[in-house]
Short mmCIF file of C-alpha atoms in Angstrom, two decimals:
data_model
loop_
_atom_site.label_atom_id
_atom_site.label_comp_id
_atom_site.label_asym_id
_atom_site.label_seq_id
_atom_site.Cartn_x
_atom_site.Cartn_y
_atom_site.Cartn_z
CA GLU A 1 19.39 3.75 -6.44
CA ALA A 2 15.75 3.30 -7.46
CA GLN A 3 13.58 5.15 -5.01
CA VAL A 4 10.53 7.25 -4.22
CA THR A 5 11.24 10.30 -2.13
CA GLN A 6 8.80 12.40 -0.13
CA ASN A 7 9.26 15.73 1.55
CA PRO A 8 8.81 16.70 4.25
CA ARG A 9 8.90 13.54 6.37
CA TYR A 10 7.21 15.24 9.30
CA LEU A 11 4.97 18.29 9.29
CA ILE A 12 2.94 20.02 11.99
CA THR A 13 0.66 22.77 10.76
CA VAL A 14 -2.47 24.68 11.69
CA THR A 15 -5.97 24.49 10.29
CA GLY A 16 -6.38 26.36 7.02
CA LYS A 17 -2.72 26.88 6.16
CA LYS A 18 -2.07 25.58 2.65
CA LEU A 19 0.63 22.95 2.33
CA THR A 20 2.25 20.77 -0.31
CA VAL A 21 3.86 17.37 0.13
CA THR A 22 6.24 16.56 -2.69
CA CYS A 23 6.79 13.13 -4.22
CA SER A 24 9.44 12.22 -6.75
CA GLN A 25 10.47 8.92 -8.34
CA ASN A 26 13.56 8.11 -10.43
CA MET A 27 12.33 4.90 -12.10
CA ASN A 28 10.52 6.47 -15.07
CA HIS A 29 7.24 5.01 -13.82
CA GLU A 30 3.99 6.01 -15.50
CA TYR A 31 1.73 5.27 -12.55
CA MET A 32 1.83 7.23 -9.30
CA SER A 33 -0.54 7.29 -6.36
CA TRP A 34 -1.14 8.88 -2.97
CA TYR A 35 -2.45 6.97 0.04
CA ARG A 36 -3.24 7.85 3.61
CA GLN A 37 -2.76 5.34 6.40
CA ASP A 38 -4.88 5.51 9.54
CA PRO A 39 -4.94 3.01 12.43
CA GLY A 40 -7.40 0.20 11.82
CA LEU A 41 -8.23 1.42 8.30
CA GLY A 42 -5.20 0.29 6.34
CA LEU A 43 -4.23 2.35 3.31
CA ARG A 44 -6.82 4.32 1.40
CA GLN A 45 -6.13 5.79 -2.00
CA ILE A 46 -6.50 9.55 -2.32
CA TYR A 47 -5.58 10.23 -5.96
CA TYR A 48 -3.70 8.45 -8.67
CA SER A 49 -2.14 9.29 -12.01
CA MET A 50 -1.72 7.00 -14.99
CA ASN A 51 0.67 9.38 -16.75
CA VAL A 52 1.56 13.04 -17.24
CA GLU A 53 -1.52 15.28 -17.12
CA VAL A 54 -3.77 12.29 -16.31
CA THR A 55 -5.08 12.15 -12.75
CA ASP A 56 -8.16 10.64 -11.13
CA LYS A 57 -9.83 10.38 -7.76
CA GLY A 58 -9.29 7.47 -5.44
CA ASP A 59 -11.50 6.54 -2.50
CA VAL A 60 -10.93 9.59 -0.27
CA PRO A 61 -10.15 12.62 -2.48
CA GLU A 62 -12.07 15.28 -0.53
CA GLY A 63 -9.83 18.09 0.68
CA TYR A 64 -6.88 17.15 -1.53
CA LYS A 65 -5.53 18.20 -4.92
CA VAL A 66 -2.81 16.77 -7.11
CA SER A 67 -1.01 17.62 -10.32
CA ARG A 68 1.21 15.68 -12.70
CA LYS A 69 3.11 18.11 -14.88
CA GLU A 70 6.23 15.95 -15.07
CA LYS A 71 6.51 12.20 -15.11
CA ARG A 72 8.74 12.01 -12.04
CA ASN A 73 6.78 14.34 -9.73
CA PHE A 74 3.34 14.00 -8.16
CA PRO A 75 2.76 16.59 -5.41
CA LEU A 76 -0.14 16.38 -2.96
CA ILE A 77 -1.75 19.71 -2.09
CA LEU A 78 -3.94 20.47 0.90
CA GLU A 79 -5.51 23.86 0.18
CA SER A 80 -7.11 24.25 3.61
CA PRO A 81 -6.00 21.46 5.95
CA SER A 82 -8.29 20.32 8.73
CA PRO A 83 -7.60 18.14 11.81
CA ASN A 84 -9.26 15.12 10.18
CA GLN A 85 -6.45 15.14 7.63
CA THR A 86 -3.94 14.29 10.35
CA SER A 87 -2.50 11.06 9.05
CA LEU A 88 0.49 9.20 7.61
CA TYR A 89 0.75 9.77 3.86
CA PHE A 90 2.49 7.55 1.32
CA CYS A 91 3.35 8.15 -2.28
CA ALA A 92 3.84 5.14 -4.55
CA SER A 93 4.80 4.48 -8.15
CA SER A 94 4.85 1.59 -10.59
CA ASN A 95 5.17 0.93 -14.27
CA SER A 96 2.05 0.55 -16.36
CA PHE A 97 2.44 -3.19 -16.95
CA TYR A 98 2.97 -4.23 -13.34
CA TYR A 99 0.96 -1.52 -11.64
CA TYR A 100 0.41 -3.70 -8.60
CA GLU A 101 4.14 -3.87 -7.85
CA GLN A 102 4.16 -0.47 -6.28
CA TYR A 103 7.25 1.17 -4.83
CA PHE A 104 6.44 3.23 -1.77
CA GLY A 105 8.08 6.31 -0.39
CA PRO A 106 9.09 6.51 3.29
CA GLY A 107 5.94 8.37 4.33
CA THR A 108 5.02 11.85 5.56
CA ARG A 109 3.50 12.19 9.00
CA LEU A 110 1.17 15.19 8.99
CA THR A 111 -0.41 16.72 12.07
CA VAL A 112 -3.02 19.46 11.68
CA THR A 113 -3.92 21.33 14.88
CA ALA B 1 -17.40 -3.94 -5.01
CA GLN B 2 -14.15 -5.53 -4.05
CA SER B 3 -13.05 -5.74 -0.46
CA VAL B 4 -10.50 -7.55 1.64
CA THR B 5 -10.73 -8.61 5.27
CA GLN B 6 -7.78 -9.45 7.47
CA LEU B 7 -8.70 -11.47 10.53
CA GLY B 8 -6.78 -10.35 13.57
CA SER B 9 -5.24 -6.92 13.89
CA HIS B 10 -2.41 -8.34 15.97
CA VAL B 11 -0.79 -11.78 15.87
CA SER B 12 1.96 -12.88 18.23
CA VAL B 13 4.05 -16.03 17.73
CA SER B 14 7.21 -17.44 19.24
CA GLU B 15 10.45 -17.43 17.30
CA GLY B 16 10.60 -20.64 15.26
CA ALA B 17 6.83 -21.15 15.28
CA LEU B 18 4.49 -21.18 12.30
CA VAL B 19 3.23 -17.81 11.09
CA LEU B 20 -0.33 -17.70 9.73
CA LEU B 21 -1.92 -14.40 8.74
CA ARG B 22 -5.45 -14.62 7.40
CA CYS B 23 -6.96 -12.77 4.46
CA ASN B 24 -10.34 -13.18 2.80
CA TYR B 25 -11.49 -11.26 -0.23
CA SER B 26 -14.78 -10.39 -1.81
CA SER B 27 -14.90 -10.20 -5.59
CA SER B 28 -17.29 -11.28 -8.30
CA VAL B 29 -14.42 -12.61 -10.42
CA PRO B 30 -11.03 -14.04 -9.42
CA PRO B 31 -8.92 -10.99 -8.67
CA TYR B 32 -5.25 -10.29 -8.37
CA LEU B 33 -4.11 -10.70 -4.75
CA PHE B 34 -1.08 -9.41 -2.93
CA TRP B 35 0.65 -9.26 0.39
CA TYR B 36 2.69 -6.21 1.31
CA VAL B 37 4.93 -5.82 4.37
CA GLN B 38 5.68 -2.61 6.28
CA TYR B 39 8.66 -2.55 8.60
CA PRO B 40 8.72 0.11 11.33
CA ASN B 41 9.07 3.65 9.99
CA GLN B 42 9.19 2.50 6.39
CA GLY B 43 6.92 2.38 3.37
CA LEU B 44 5.30 -0.80 2.14
CA GLN B 45 7.05 -3.34 -0.04
CA LEU B 46 5.57 -6.15 -2.10
CA LEU B 47 6.00 -9.54 -0.42
CA LEU B 48 4.26 -11.73 -2.99
CA LYS B 49 1.52 -11.68 -5.61
CA TYR B 50 -1.07 -13.97 -7.19
CA THR B 51 -1.98 -13.04 -10.74
CA SER B 52 -3.41 -16.25 -12.22
CA ALA B 53 -0.75 -18.92 -12.50
CA ALA B 54 0.06 -21.32 -9.67
CA THR B 55 -2.25 -21.06 -6.69
CA LEU B 56 0.63 -21.47 -4.25
CA VAL B 57 2.77 -18.38 -4.44
CA LYS B 58 6.22 -17.99 -2.93
CA GLY B 59 7.54 -14.62 -1.88
CA ILE B 60 10.57 -13.09 -0.28
CA ASN B 61 11.95 -14.02 3.15
CA GLY B 62 10.43 -17.52 3.12
CA PHE B 63 6.78 -16.43 3.02
CA GLU B 64 4.17 -18.07 0.85
CA ALA B 65 0.43 -17.77 0.28
CA GLU B 66 -2.18 -20.02 -1.26
CA PHE B 67 -5.10 -18.79 -3.34
CA LYS B 68 -8.23 -20.82 -2.50
CA LYS B 69 -11.11 -19.80 -4.71
CA SER B 70 -13.66 -21.98 -2.89
CA GLU B 71 -12.83 -20.25 0.39
CA THR B 72 -12.13 -16.80 -1.13
CA SER B 73 -8.95 -16.78 0.91
CA PHE B 74 -5.32 -15.87 0.45
CA HIS B 75 -3.64 -16.66 3.77
CA LEU B 76 0.04 -15.87 4.33
CA THR B 77 2.29 -18.45 5.99
CA LYS B 78 5.87 -18.99 7.00
CA PRO B 79 7.04 -22.27 8.57
CA SER B 80 9.43 -20.75 11.09
CA ALA B 81 9.24 -17.19 12.39
CA HIS B 82 12.34 -15.01 12.80
CA MET B 83 12.64 -11.94 14.95
CA SER B 84 13.19 -9.92 11.78
CA ASP B 85 9.67 -10.83 10.60
CA ALA B 86 8.13 -8.43 13.11
CA ALA B 87 6.24 -5.93 10.97
CA GLU B 88 2.77 -5.00 9.75
CA TYR B 89 1.36 -7.05 6.91
CA PHE B 90 -1.28 -5.90 4.46
CA CYS B 91 -3.37 -8.05 2.18
CA ALA B 92 -4.55 -6.30 -0.98
CA VAL B 93 -6.84 -7.05 -3.91
CA SER B 94 -7.07 -5.67 -7.42
CA ASP B 95 -9.61 -6.11 -10.18
CA ARG B 96 -8.07 -7.65 -13.30
CA SER B 97 -9.97 -5.19 -15.47
CA SER B 98 -8.73 -2.10 -13.62
CA ALA B 99 -5.19 -0.90 -14.07
CA SER B 100 -5.32 1.52 -11.22
CA LYS B 101 -7.19 0.22 -8.21
CA ILE B 102 -5.68 -1.66 -5.32
CA ILE B 103 -7.76 -2.13 -2.18
CA PHE B 104 -5.78 -2.71 1.00
CA GLY B 105 -6.90 -4.55 4.10
CA SER B 106 -6.65 -2.98 7.52
CA GLY B 107 -3.38 -4.72 8.30
CA THR B 108 -2.12 -7.29 10.80
CA ARG B 109 0.72 -6.49 13.13
CA LEU B 110 3.00 -9.50 13.64
CA SER B 111 5.02 -9.70 16.86
CA ILE B 112 7.67 -12.33 17.48
CA ARG B 113 8.37 -13.56 21.03
CA PRO B 114 11.95 -14.66 21.82
#
């Protein structure tokens, strides 16, 4: 089954404790992206990757890091989480021709206290 | 810069009634336009897309949207609402020259009354 998986689905952590949210897709997609969803703000892009070893900032990259060492994986790293990073996070992927037809993961709800 | 505005954060209609969700965009050139749907506790999925052909676009589950350049609008409609249509709907815009950027609206939550 074609899918995007994220782990963990739910995470409660404390300020300053480094964490990683994993994202994996099995569709051989070149393009992958991370979004955060906040009430009243819709989805905002954090980082995206056009292919292996190619990443770029989205609209709200501050406080986040990403890497793309393999085509299927695109982890999101919070080196020192803060309460304003409490949000619902989505990973998405698509192929390079139809980049707008993005397949979304189920989401990771992060709470930073 | 591109932007998209969804009018109404919450829309409630009766089952069987017309669904109309409004979306206006701001772009210097005709963009690509999309509607995504998010069911409770799930990720988003593409409902329909406008990429330059017919201005009336049909999507899944009986939804359709019409691109109106003169009004810079891309409203989503469905003639007869079903209970299963209850979800959050996002309008999104993308620049034809950028292969990476999709701007999402703030979303409209659709509720269906029995």
